[in-house]
Amino acid sequence: MSIDDRSGFDRWSPGRAHDRWRGIMNVCLLANNYRTLLFEKIARGLEKNGTRVFWIASSRRWADTLIGIGTPADRILCLADFKDEWKQGRASDPADPSLTLLEAGGVGANEVIMMDRELRYQPYAKAYLAVIAREISRFLEAHDIRAAFGEQTWAFEVATALLCKALGRLYLAPFTVRVPADRFGFFIGHNNVELFEFRKPDRADREAAEGILEQLKGRSYRPYYFHINNKIQFFRRHWLGEIALQLSSKVSAGDETLPPFTRRAKWRLKRIVNTYRTRWQKPFERDLVVGERPFVLVTLHMQPESSIDVMAPRKADQLDNIRALSRVIPHGWEIYAKEHSNAIGFRPPQFYDELRQIPAVRLIDPYADTFQLMEASQLVLSPSGTVCFEAGLLGRKSATFAPMFFDPVMTPGTIDLPSLSRADFDRLMERNDTRGRIDPVSFLAWVQAQSFPGRAGDLRSDPATMAEGNIAALTDGFMTLLHALDAREQPNASVA
């Protein structure tokens, strides 16, 4: 993507040419667990400004929550209401028009199932996807939804994104632009490849970019979400309420984003056991002397997590990624595999045993200084991690395994490890760092121009998102986007 390409809007075309604009815009918000409460606050602001808001909810729990707050029931599509149909588990018709339409959005139905950390375990997964695709597409068309907003985690969200694309509508995910972390942009579709573009950067954007880059160079920059999540919590008080709700109420029935109680309990117990076993076995190198030999830094993703399962689904096996790299690095080189500090307990000790058995791999302590490792490495790799964005901004070679919006600032950018030969690796390392890259300040200025202040999280993981000032900032960003959509449909309109 070129930062001079206004591709964010120009490829969008409305689903109903005869009904493009009637003075009121219809949008849809996706109710996903506790983020529903944040979206509901934003919806109030949108309604006050003349936008008609509809909802797609994964469960009766969140549909009833919205109705209790004052949302009209006829504005809500509750997918769980169709649970009896998909739980019959009937085989999906190969010619099913709903799945054919979904796949017209660019991703196969089977891959959507494999992306979803819960649905992949269900025998009725294909039936579920066919039913919700049918109902979501009907809902989008019946209410002439011009833009839908949601996350990029669950199958119903990915399906909505694909159906919007197939129907000529927009699906937008409000998400941090990572650098800086306290600004968010609207990402088009089900991944972080394309950031919706509003305008050209100006002098103020460039000045802000210069300040951000100086913070990054001075190591005084850290994303807020790293500190929020950088602690192990074996127990959270809201779990008790969720357990009681799941066991005693029907409102969670049919919610395919919610693991069964027994599997959830086993998983949480297993995480506690894994954490203590990992602490006892101490698999990580702590007294590391950096740079004795040339090395490639590979940062691991926490998993399950949408950043790898959805954004890099074909590179989701992190052991296979490192095996592929081991096959092509030169003799004498090493691979520093650095665990994510948020992932302690998510993986059993056997995972680390397998990692250490891969030739040339050294398993690095998750609390080691990533900036020190980045600066000493020959190449920084990750499925889709922010560390590659930061490395590119600092002039270091970096690449992700899946396309990302920050590709223009990386060298070499996106690589396909399984297809990489030894000769390919040598050529990759011989490339000049500046070839094909966009100047870091120019790229950060462009990101600044397409983003807004605000933290688009949820109440449980980041309570600050529910602060009045943050909600006002997020609502302003949404309104700016909707104004841009409307203005660009009007002849001779300006969206500056």
CSV table of C-alpha atoms in Angstrom, one decimal:
chain,number,residue,atom,x,y,z
A,1,MET,CA,0.0,0.0,0.0
A,2,SER,CA,1.3,3.5,-0.8
A,3,ILE,CA,0.7,6.2,1.7
A,4,ASP,CA,-0.3,8.4,-1.3
A,5,ASP,CA,-3.1,5.9,-2.3
A,6,ARG,CA,-6.5,6.8,-1.1
A,7,SER,CA,-7.5,3.1,-1.4
A,8,GLY,CA,-9.3,3.1,1.9
A,9,PHE,CA,-12.5,4.5,0.4
A,10,ASP,CA,-12.3,4.6,-3.3
A,11,ARG,CA,-12.8,0.8,-3.7
A,12,TRP,CA,-15.9,0.9,-1.6
A,13,SER,CA,-19.3,1.0,-3.4
A,14,PRO,CA,-22.7,1.2,-1.8
A,15,GLY,CA,-24.9,-1.9,-1.7
A,16,ARG,CA,-28.0,0.0,-3.0
A,17,ALA,CA,-27.4,2.6,-5.5
A,18,HIS,CA,-31.0,3.9,-5.4
A,19,ASP,CA,-30.8,4.4,-1.6
A,20,ARG,CA,-27.3,5.9,-1.0
A,21,TRP,CA,-28.3,8.8,1.1
A,22,ARG,CA,-31.6,9.8,2.7
A,23,GLY,CA,-30.4,12.1,5.4
A,24,ILE,CA,-29.9,9.2,7.9
A,25,MET,CA,-27.1,6.7,7.7
A,26,ASN,CA,-27.6,3.1,8.9
A,27,VAL,CA,-24.6,1.5,10.6
A,28,CYS,CA,-24.2,-1.8,12.5
A,29,LEU,CA,-22.2,-2.5,15.7
A,30,LEU,CA,-21.2,-6.0,16.7
A,31,ALA,CA,-21.9,-7.0,20.3
A,32,ASN,CA,-18.8,-8.9,21.5
A,33,ASN,CA,-18.7,-9.6,25.2
A,34,TYR,CA,-17.7,-6.7,27.4
A,35,ARG,CA,-16.8,-4.5,24.4
A,36,THR,CA,-20.6,-4.3,23.9
A,37,LEU,CA,-20.8,-1.8,26.8
A,38,LEU,CA,-18.3,0.5,25.2
A,39,PHE,CA,-20.0,0.3,21.8
A,40,GLU,CA,-23.3,1.0,23.4
A,41,LYS,CA,-21.9,4.3,24.8
A,42,ILE,CA,-20.6,5.2,21.3
A,43,ALA,CA,-24.0,4.2,19.8
A,44,ARG,CA,-25.7,6.8,22.0
A,45,GLY,CA,-23.5,9.5,20.6
A,46,LEU,CA,-24.0,8.4,17.0
A,47,GLU,CA,-27.8,8.4,17.4
A,48,LYS,CA,-27.7,11.9,18.8
A,49,ASN,CA,-25.9,13.0,15.7
A,50,GLY,CA,-28.5,11.5,13.3
A,51,THR,CA,-27.1,8.0,12.7
A,52,ARG,CA,-29.4,5.0,13.0
A,53,VAL,CA,-27.6,2.2,14.8
A,54,PHE,CA,-28.3,-1.6,14.4
A,55,TRP,CA,-26.7,-4.5,16.2
A,56,ILE,CA,-25.5,-8.0,15.6
A,57,ALA,CA,-25.2,-10.0,18.9
A,58,SER,CA,-23.6,-13.4,19.4
A,59,SER,CA,-25.8,-14.2,22.4
A,60,ARG,CA,-29.1,-13.4,24.1
A,61,ARG,CA,-27.1,-12.2,27.1
A,62,TRP,CA,-25.8,-9.2,25.2
A,63,ALA,CA,-28.9,-8.7,23.1
A,64,ASP,CA,-31.0,-8.6,26.3
A,65,THR,CA,-28.4,-6.2,27.9
A,66,LEU,CA,-28.8,-3.8,24.9
A,67,ILE,CA,-32.6,-4.0,25.1
A,68,GLY,CA,-32.5,-3.4,28.9
A,69,ILE,CA,-30.5,-0.2,28.2
A,70,GLY,CA,-33.0,1.0,25.7
A,71,THR,CA,-32.1,-0.4,22.3
A,72,PRO,CA,-35.2,-1.3,20.3
A,73,ALA,CA,-35.4,-5.1,19.9
A,74,ASP,CA,-36.1,-4.8,16.2
A,75,ARG,CA,-32.7,-3.2,15.7
A,76,ILE,CA,-30.9,-6.3,17.0
A,77,LEU,CA,-30.0,-9.5,15.2
A,78,CYS,CA,-29.4,-12.1,17.9
A,79,LEU,CA,-27.6,-15.0,16.3
A,80,ALA,CA,-28.2,-17.3,19.2
A,81,ASP,CA,-31.9,-17.3,18.4
A,82,PHE,CA,-31.0,-19.7,15.5
A,83,LYS,CA,-29.1,-22.2,17.6
A,84,ASP,CA,-31.5,-25.0,17.2
A,85,GLU,CA,-31.0,-24.9,13.5
A,86,TRP,CA,-27.2,-25.2,13.5
A,87,LYS,CA,-27.0,-27.6,16.4
A,88,GLN,CA,-28.8,-30.2,14.4
A,89,GLY,CA,-25.4,-30.4,12.7
A,90,ARG,CA,-26.8,-31.1,9.3
A,91,ALA,CA,-24.3,-31.3,6.5
A,92,SER,CA,-24.0,-28.0,4.6
A,93,ASP,CA,-25.2,-28.0,1.0
A,94,PRO,CA,-22.1,-27.5,-1.2
A,95,ALA,CA,-24.2,-25.1,-3.2
A,96,ASP,CA,-25.3,-23.2,-0.1
A,97,PRO,CA,-25.7,-19.6,-1.4
A,98,SER,CA,-24.9,-18.1,2.1
A,99,LEU,CA,-21.4,-19.7,2.2
A,100,THR,CA,-20.9,-18.9,-1.5
A,101,LEU,CA,-21.6,-15.3,-0.7
A,102,LEU,CA,-19.3,-15.4,2.3
A,103,GLU,CA,-16.4,-16.9,0.3
A,104,ALA,CA,-16.9,-14.1,-2.3
A,105,GLY,CA,-15.4,-11.9,0.4
A,106,GLY,CA,-12.1,-13.6,-0.2
A,107,VAL,CA,-11.7,-16.2,2.5
A,108,GLY,CA,-12.9,-19.8,2.5
A,109,ALA,CA,-15.5,-21.0,4.9
A,110,ASN,CA,-13.2,-23.8,6.2
A,111,GLU,CA,-10.5,-21.2,7.0
A,112,VAL,CA,-13.0,-19.0,8.9
A,113,ILE,CA,-13.8,-22.0,11.1
A,114,MET,CA,-10.1,-22.7,11.7
A,115,MET,CA,-9.5,-19.1,12.6
A,116,ASP,CA,-12.0,-19.3,15.5
A,117,ARG,CA,-10.5,-20.6,18.7
A,118,GLU,CA,-13.9,-22.1,19.8
A,119,LEU,CA,-15.8,-22.9,16.7
A,120,ARG,CA,-13.0,-25.2,15.4
A,121,TYR,CA,-13.9,-27.7,18.1
A,122,GLN,CA,-17.6,-28.0,17.2
A,123,PRO,CA,-19.0,-30.7,15.0
A,124,TYR,CA,-21.7,-28.4,13.8
A,125,ALA,CA,-19.2,-25.6,12.8
A,126,LYS,CA,-20.1,-25.5,9.1
A,127,ALA,CA,-23.8,-25.5,9.8
A,128,TYR,CA,-23.3,-22.6,12.3
A,129,LEU,CA,-21.4,-20.6,9.7
A,130,ALA,CA,-24.0,-21.2,7.0
A,131,VAL,CA,-26.8,-20.2,9.3
A,132,ILE,CA,-25.2,-17.0,10.6
A,133,ALA,CA,-24.0,-16.0,7.1
A,134,ARG,CA,-27.6,-16.3,5.8
A,135,GLU,CA,-29.0,-14.2,8.7
A,136,ILE,CA,-26.2,-11.6,8.7
A,137,SER,CA,-26.4,-11.0,4.9
A,138,ARG,CA,-30.2,-10.7,5.2
A,139,PHE,CA,-29.9,-8.2,8.1
A,140,LEU,CA,-27.3,-6.1,6.3
A,141,GLU,CA,-29.4,-5.8,3.2
A,142,ALA,CA,-32.8,-5.4,4.9
A,143,HIS,CA,-31.5,-2.4,6.9
A,144,ASP,CA,-29.3,-1.0,4.2
A,145,ILE,CA,-26.2,-1.1,6.5
A,146,ARG,CA,-23.5,1.1,5.0
A,147,ALA,CA,-20.8,0.3,7.5
A,148,ALA,CA,-20.4,-2.3,10.2
A,149,PHE,CA,-18.0,-2.0,13.2
A,150,GLY,CA,-16.6,-4.8,15.2
A,151,GLU,CA,-13.5,-6.7,16.3
A,152,GLN,CA,-11.5,-9.3,14.3
A,153,THR,CA,-11.7,-12.3,16.6
A,154,TRP,CA,-14.7,-14.5,16.3
A,155,ALA,CA,-16.2,-16.3,13.3
A,156,PHE,CA,-19.3,-14.1,13.4
A,157,GLU,CA,-17.1,-11.0,13.1
A,158,VAL,CA,-14.9,-12.4,10.3
A,159,ALA,CA,-18.1,-13.6,8.5
A,160,THR,CA,-19.6,-10.1,8.8
A,161,ALA,CA,-16.5,-8.6,7.4
A,162,LEU,CA,-16.4,-11.0,4.4
A,163,LEU,CA,-20.2,-10.5,3.8
A,164,CYS,CA,-19.8,-6.7,3.9
A,165,LYS,CA,-17.0,-7.0,1.3
A,166,ALA,CA,-19.1,-9.3,-0.9
A,167,LEU,CA,-22.1,-7.0,-0.6
A,168,GLY,CA,-20.2,-3.8,-1.3
A,169,ARG,CA,-20.3,-2.4,2.2
A,170,LEU,CA,-17.6,-1.6,4.7
A,171,TYR,CA,-16.5,-3.5,7.7
A,172,LEU,CA,-14.3,-1.5,10.0
A,173,ALA,CA,-12.4,-2.5,13.2
A,174,PRO,CA,-11.5,0.3,15.5
A,175,PHE,CA,-8.1,-0.8,16.8
A,176,THR,CA,-4.9,0.7,18.1
A,177,VAL,CA,-2.4,1.8,15.4
A,178,ARG,CA,0.3,0.4,17.8
A,179,VAL,CA,2.7,3.3,17.4
A,180,PRO,CA,1.6,5.3,19.2
A,181,ALA,CA,-0.6,2.9,21.1
A,182,ASP,CA,-3.0,5.5,22.5
A,183,ARG,CA,-4.4,6.3,19.1
A,184,PHE,CA,-6.8,4.2,17.1
A,185,GLY,CA,-7.7,3.9,13.4
A,186,PHE,CA,-10.3,2.0,11.4
A,187,PHE,CA,-9.0,-1.1,9.8
A,188,ILE,CA,-10.9,-2.4,6.8
A,189,GLY,CA,-12.0,-6.0,6.8
A,190,HIS,CA,-11.0,-8.9,9.1
A,191,ASN,CA,-7.3,-8.1,9.4
A,192,ASN,CA,-4.8,-5.3,9.9
A,193,VAL,CA,-3.7,-4.9,6.3
A,194,GLU,CA,-5.5,-1.7,5.3
A,195,LEU,CA,-6.0,1.4,7.4
A,196,PHE,CA,-8.9,3.6,6.3
A,197,GLU,CA,-7.4,6.8,4.9
A,198,PHE,CA,-8.9,10.2,5.7
A,199,ARG,CA,-6.4,12.8,4.5
A,200,LYS,CA,-2.9,13.7,3.7
A,201,PRO,CA,-0.6,14.4,6.7
A,202,ASP,CA,0.2,18.0,7.5
A,203,ARG,CA,3.0,19.7,9.4
A,204,ALA,CA,1.4,19.0,12.8
A,205,ASP,CA,1.3,15.3,11.9
A,206,ARG,CA,4.9,15.4,11.0
A,207,GLU,CA,5.9,17.1,14.2
A,208,ALA,CA,4.0,14.6,16.2
A,209,ALA,CA,5.7,11.8,14.3
A,210,GLU,CA,9.1,13.2,15.0
A,211,GLY,CA,8.3,13.3,18.7
A,212,ILE,CA,7.1,9.7,18.6
A,213,LEU,CA,10.2,8.5,16.8
A,214,GLU,CA,12.5,10.3,19.3
A,215,GLN,CA,10.6,8.5,22.2
A,216,LEU,CA,11.1,5.2,20.4
A,217,LYS,CA,14.8,5.8,19.9
A,218,GLY,CA,15.2,6.9,23.5
A,219,ARG,CA,13.4,3.7,24.7
A,220,SER,CA,10.9,5.9,26.6
A,221,TYR,CA,8.0,4.5,24.5
A,222,ARG,CA,6.0,1.5,25.7
A,223,PRO,CA,2.5,0.7,24.5
A,224,TYR,CA,-0.1,1.0,27.3
A,225,TYR,CA,-1.6,-2.4,26.6
A,226,PHE,CA,1.8,-4.1,27.3
A,227,HIS,CA,1.7,-2.9,30.9
A,228,ILE,CA,-2.0,-3.7,31.4
A,229,ASN,CA,-1.5,-7.3,30.3
A,230,ASN,CA,2.0,-7.9,31.5
A,231,LYS,CA,1.0,-9.8,34.6
A,232,ILE,CA,-0.2,-13.2,35.4
A,233,GLN,CA,-3.7,-13.4,36.9
A,234,PHE,CA,-4.9,-16.8,38.0
A,235,PHE,CA,-8.2,-15.4,39.2
A,236,ARG,CA,-10.5,-12.6,38.2
A,237,ARG,CA,-13.6,-11.7,40.2
A,238,HIS,CA,-15.9,-11.5,37.2
A,239,TRP,CA,-15.2,-15.2,36.4
A,240,LEU,CA,-17.5,-16.2,39.3
A,241,GLY,CA,-20.4,-14.2,37.8
A,242,GLU,CA,-19.8,-15.7,34.4
A,243,ILE,CA,-19.7,-19.2,35.8
A,244,ALA,CA,-23.0,-18.7,37.6
A,245,LEU,CA,-24.6,-17.2,34.5
A,246,GLN,CA,-23.4,-20.0,32.3
A,247,LEU,CA,-24.6,-22.7,34.6
A,248,SER,CA,-27.9,-21.3,35.7
A,249,SER,CA,-29.2,-19.3,32.8
A,250,LYS,CA,-30.2,-19.9,29.2
A,251,VAL,CA,-29.0,-16.5,28.1
A,252,SER,CA,-25.6,-17.9,27.2
A,253,ALA,CA,-27.0,-20.8,25.2
A,254,GLY,CA,-26.0,-20.6,21.6
A,255,ASP,CA,-23.1,-18.2,22.2
A,256,GLU,CA,-20.4,-19.8,20.2
A,257,THR,CA,-17.8,-17.3,21.5
A,258,LEU,CA,-18.2,-18.8,25.0
A,259,PRO,CA,-16.2,-22.0,25.8
A,260,PRO,CA,-18.2,-24.8,27.6
A,261,PHE,CA,-17.8,-24.5,31.4
A,262,THR,CA,-15.8,-27.7,31.8
A,263,ARG,CA,-13.3,-26.8,29.0
A,264,ARG,CA,-12.9,-23.3,30.4
A,265,ALA,CA,-12.2,-24.7,33.9
A,266,LYS,CA,-9.7,-27.3,32.6
A,267,TRP,CA,-7.9,-24.6,30.6
A,268,ARG,CA,-7.6,-22.3,33.5
A,269,LEU,CA,-6.4,-25.1,35.8
A,270,LYS,CA,-3.9,-26.1,33.1
A,271,ARG,CA,-2.6,-22.6,32.9
A,272,ILE,CA,-1.9,-22.5,36.6
A,273,VAL,CA,-0.1,-25.9,36.4
A,274,ASN,CA,1.9,-24.8,33.3
A,275,THR,CA,3.0,-21.6,35.0
A,276,TYR,CA,4.4,-23.3,38.0
A,277,ARG,CA,6.0,-26.0,35.9
A,278,THR,CA,7.7,-23.4,33.7
A,279,ARG,CA,8.9,-21.5,36.8
A,280,TRP,CA,10.3,-24.7,38.3
A,281,GLN,CA,12.0,-26.0,35.1
A,282,LYS,CA,13.4,-22.5,34.1
A,283,PRO,CA,13.6,-23.1,30.3
A,284,PHE,CA,14.7,-19.6,29.4
A,285,GLU,CA,18.2,-18.2,29.2
A,286,ARG,CA,18.6,-15.4,31.7
A,287,ASP,CA,22.3,-14.6,31.7
A,288,LEU,CA,22.4,-14.0,28.0
A,289,VAL,CA,25.5,-12.4,26.3
A,290,VAL,CA,23.9,-10.8,23.3
A,291,GLY,CA,25.5,-10.9,19.9
A,292,GLU,CA,28.3,-13.5,20.3
A,293,ARG,CA,27.1,-14.8,17.0
A,294,PRO,CA,24.9,-13.3,14.3
A,295,PHE,CA,21.3,-14.0,15.2
A,296,VAL,CA,17.7,-13.6,14.0
A,297,LEU,CA,15.2,-12.5,16.7
A,298,VAL,CA,11.8,-14.2,16.6
A,299,THR,CA,9.2,-13.0,19.0
A,300,LEU,CA,6.5,-15.4,19.9
A,301,HIS,CA,2.8,-14.5,20.0
A,302,MET,CA,0.5,-15.3,22.9
A,303,GLN,CA,-1.9,-18.0,21.6
A,304,PRO,CA,-4.9,-18.3,21.2
A,305,GLU,CA,-5.0,-14.7,20.0
A,306,SER,CA,-6.6,-13.0,17.0
A,307,SER,CA,-3.2,-11.4,16.2
A,308,ILE,CA,-2.0,-14.7,15.0
A,309,ASP,CA,-5.1,-17.0,14.6
A,310,VAL,CA,-7.0,-14.5,12.4
A,311,MET,CA,-4.3,-12.1,11.1
A,312,ALA,CA,-1.7,-14.8,10.3
A,313,PRO,CA,-3.8,-18.0,10.2
A,314,ARG,CA,-1.5,-19.9,7.8
A,315,LYS,CA,1.5,-19.1,10.0
A,316,ALA,CA,-0.2,-19.9,13.3
A,317,ASP,CA,2.1,-22.9,14.1
A,318,GLN,CA,4.9,-21.1,15.8
A,319,LEU,CA,7.1,-24.2,16.1
A,320,ASP,CA,6.8,-24.8,12.3
A,321,ASN,CA,7.7,-21.1,11.7
A,322,ILE,CA,11.0,-21.5,13.6
A,323,ARG,CA,11.8,-24.9,12.0
A,324,ALA,CA,11.4,-23.3,8.6
A,325,LEU,CA,13.8,-20.5,9.6
A,326,SER,CA,16.3,-23.0,11.0
A,327,ARG,CA,16.4,-24.7,7.7
A,328,VAL,CA,17.7,-21.6,5.8
A,329,ILE,CA,19.9,-19.6,8.2
A,330,PRO,CA,23.7,-20.0,7.7
A,331,HIS,CA,25.9,-22.2,9.8
A,332,GLY,CA,27.2,-20.2,12.7
A,333,TRP,CA,24.0,-18.1,13.0
A,334,GLU,CA,21.5,-18.5,15.9
A,335,ILE,CA,17.8,-18.0,16.4
A,336,TYR,CA,16.7,-16.1,19.5
A,337,ALA,CA,13.2,-17.2,20.2
A,338,LYS,CA,11.8,-14.8,22.8
A,339,GLU,CA,8.6,-15.8,24.6
A,340,HIS,CA,5.8,-13.3,25.1
A,341,SER,CA,5.6,-12.3,28.8
A,342,ASN,CA,1.8,-12.4,28.7
A,343,ALA,CA,1.9,-16.0,27.4
A,344,ILE,CA,3.5,-17.7,30.5
A,345,GLY,CA,1.2,-20.6,31.3
A,346,PHE,CA,-0.5,-20.7,28.0
A,347,ARG,CA,2.0,-23.2,26.7
A,348,PRO,CA,3.2,-26.4,28.4
A,349,PRO,CA,6.9,-27.0,29.1
A,350,GLN,CA,6.9,-29.5,26.3
A,351,PHE,CA,6.5,-26.6,23.8
A,352,TYR,CA,9.8,-25.1,25.1
A,353,ASP,CA,11.5,-28.6,24.9
A,354,GLU,CA,10.5,-28.8,21.3
A,355,LEU,CA,11.8,-25.3,20.6
A,356,ARG,CA,15.2,-26.1,22.1
A,357,GLN,CA,15.5,-29.2,20.0
A,358,ILE,CA,15.4,-27.1,16.8
A,359,PRO,CA,18.9,-26.6,15.5
A,360,ALA,CA,20.4,-23.2,16.4
A,361,VAL,CA,17.5,-22.1,18.6
A,362,ARG,CA,18.1,-20.3,21.9
A,363,LEU,CA,15.1,-19.7,24.1
A,364,ILE,CA,15.2,-16.2,25.5
A,365,ASP,CA,13.7,-15.0,28.8
A,366,PRO,CA,10.4,-13.2,28.1
A,367,TYR,CA,11.5,-10.3,30.4
A,368,ALA,CA,14.8,-9.7,28.5
A,369,ASP,CA,15.2,-6.2,27.0
A,370,THR,CA,13.6,-6.5,23.5
A,371,PHE,CA,15.1,-3.2,22.3
A,372,GLN,CA,18.6,-4.5,23.2
A,373,LEU,CA,17.9,-7.7,21.3
A,374,MET,CA,16.4,-5.8,18.4
A,375,GLU,CA,19.4,-3.5,18.0
A,376,ALA,CA,21.9,-6.4,18.1
A,377,SER,CA,20.0,-8.7,15.7
A,378,GLN,CA,20.5,-9.1,12.0
A,379,LEU,CA,16.7,-9.5,11.4
A,380,VAL,CA,13.6,-9.3,13.5
A,381,LEU,CA,10.7,-11.6,12.7
A,382,SER,CA,7.2,-12.2,14.0
A,383,PRO,CA,3.8,-13.5,12.6
A,384,SER,CA,2.3,-10.0,13.0
A,385,GLY,CA,3.9,-8.4,16.0
A,386,THR,CA,4.4,-4.7,16.9
A,387,VAL,CA,8.1,-5.4,17.5
A,388,CYS,CA,8.6,-5.6,13.7
A,389,PHE,CA,6.9,-2.2,13.3
A,390,GLU,CA,9.2,-0.7,15.9
A,391,ALA,CA,12.3,-2.4,14.4
A,392,GLY,CA,11.4,-1.0,10.9
A,393,LEU,CA,11.0,2.5,12.4
A,394,LEU,CA,14.4,2.2,14.0
A,395,GLY,CA,16.0,1.2,10.7
A,396,ARG,CA,16.5,-2.5,11.5
A,397,LYS,CA,15.7,-5.3,9.1
A,398,SER,CA,12.3,-6.7,10.0
A,399,ALA,CA,9.5,-8.8,8.5
A,400,THR,CA,6.2,-10.3,9.4
A,401,PHE,CA,4.8,-13.6,8.2
A,402,ALA,CA,1.4,-12.0,7.2
A,403,PRO,CA,0.8,-8.7,5.4
A,404,MET,CA,0.3,-5.8,7.8
A,405,PHE,CA,-0.5,-2.1,7.4
A,406,PHE,CA,3.0,-1.2,8.5
A,407,ASP,CA,4.7,-3.2,5.6
A,408,PRO,CA,5.9,0.0,4.0
A,409,VAL,CA,8.3,0.8,6.9
A,410,MET,CA,9.8,-2.7,7.1
A,411,THR,CA,12.6,-4.3,5.1
A,412,PRO,CA,12.0,-6.8,3.6
A,413,GLY,CA,8.4,-6.6,4.7
A,414,THR,CA,6.3,-9.7,4.5
A,415,ILE,CA,8.0,-13.0,3.9
A,416,ASP,CA,6.8,-16.6,3.4
A,417,LEU,CA,9.1,-18.7,5.5
A,418,PRO,CA,8.1,-22.2,4.2
A,419,SER,CA,9.0,-21.2,0.6
A,420,LEU,CA,12.3,-19.4,1.5
A,421,SER,CA,15.5,-21.1,0.3
A,422,ARG,CA,18.9,-20.6,1.6
A,423,ALA,CA,19.8,-18.5,-1.4
A,424,ASP,CA,16.7,-16.4,-0.8
A,425,PHE,CA,17.8,-15.8,2.8
A,426,ASP,CA,21.2,-14.7,1.7
A,427,ARG,CA,19.7,-12.2,-0.8
A,428,LEU,CA,17.3,-11.0,1.8
A,429,MET,CA,20.2,-10.2,4.2
A,430,GLU,CA,22.2,-8.5,1.4
A,431,ARG,CA,19.4,-6.0,0.7
A,432,ASN,CA,20.1,-2.4,1.6
A,433,ASP,CA,18.0,-1.4,4.6
A,434,THR,CA,16.6,1.6,2.9
A,435,ARG,CA,15.5,-0.1,-0.3
A,436,GLY,CA,11.7,-0.1,-0.7
A,437,ARG,CA,11.2,1.5,2.7
A,438,ILE,CA,9.2,4.6,3.4
A,439,ASP,CA,10.9,7.2,5.6
A,440,PRO,CA,9.9,6.4,9.2
A,441,VAL,CA,8.8,10.0,10.0
A,442,SER,CA,6.7,10.2,6.8
A,443,PHE,CA,5.0,6.9,7.6
A,444,LEU,CA,4.3,7.8,11.2
A,445,ALA,CA,2.9,11.2,10.0
A,446,TRP,CA,0.6,9.3,7.7
A,447,VAL,CA,-0.6,7.0,10.5
A,448,GLN,CA,-1.1,10.1,12.7
A,449,ALA,CA,-3.4,11.6,10.0
A,450,GLN,CA,-5.5,8.5,9.7
A,451,SER,CA,-5.9,7.9,13.5
A,452,PHE,CA,-7.6,9.5,16.5
A,453,PRO,CA,-6.8,9.8,20.2
A,454,GLY,CA,-8.5,7.1,22.2
A,455,ARG,CA,-8.3,3.5,23.6
A,456,ALA,CA,-10.7,1.1,21.9
A,457,GLY,CA,-10.6,-1.7,24.5
A,458,ASP,CA,-13.2,-3.2,26.8
A,459,LEU,CA,-14.2,-2.8,30.5
A,460,ARG,CA,-12.5,-5.9,31.7
A,461,SER,CA,-9.1,-5.7,30.1
A,462,ASP,CA,-8.8,-1.9,30.2
A,463,PRO,CA,-11.2,0.0,32.5
A,464,ALA,CA,-9.9,3.3,31.3
A,465,THR,CA,-11.7,2.8,28.0
A,466,MET,CA,-15.0,3.5,29.8
A,467,ALA,CA,-13.8,7.0,31.0
A,468,GLU,CA,-16.1,9.8,29.8
A,469,GLY,CA,-13.3,11.6,28.0
A,470,ASN,CA,-12.2,8.4,26.2
A,471,ILE,CA,-15.7,7.6,25.1
A,472,ALA,CA,-16.1,11.2,23.8
A,473,ALA,CA,-12.9,10.8,21.8
A,474,LEU,CA,-13.9,7.5,20.3
A,475,THR,CA,-17.3,8.9,19.4
A,476,ASP,CA,-15.6,11.9,17.7
A,477,GLY,CA,-13.5,9.4,15.6
A,478,PHE,CA,-16.6,7.4,14.6
A,479,MET,CA,-18.4,10.6,13.6
A,480,THR,CA,-15.4,11.8,11.6
A,481,LEU,CA,-15.5,8.5,9.7
A,482,LEU,CA,-19.2,8.7,9.0
A,483,HIS,CA,-18.9,12.3,7.8
A,484,ALA,CA,-16.1,11.2,5.5
A,485,LEU,CA,-18.3,8.4,4.1
A,486,ASP,CA,-21.2,10.8,3.5
A,487,ALA,CA,-19.1,13.6,2.1
A,488,ARG,CA,-17.3,11.4,-0.4
A,489,GLU,CA,-20.6,10.4,-1.9
A,490,GLN,CA,-21.7,13.9,-2.5
A,491,PRO,CA,-20.5,15.6,-5.7
A,492,ASN,CA,-17.6,18.1,-5.2
A,493,ALA,CA,-17.6,17.4,-1.4
A,494,SER,CA,-14.5,17.9,0.7
A,495,VAL,CA,-13.4,15.6,3.5
A,496,ALA,CA,-10.4,17.5,4.8
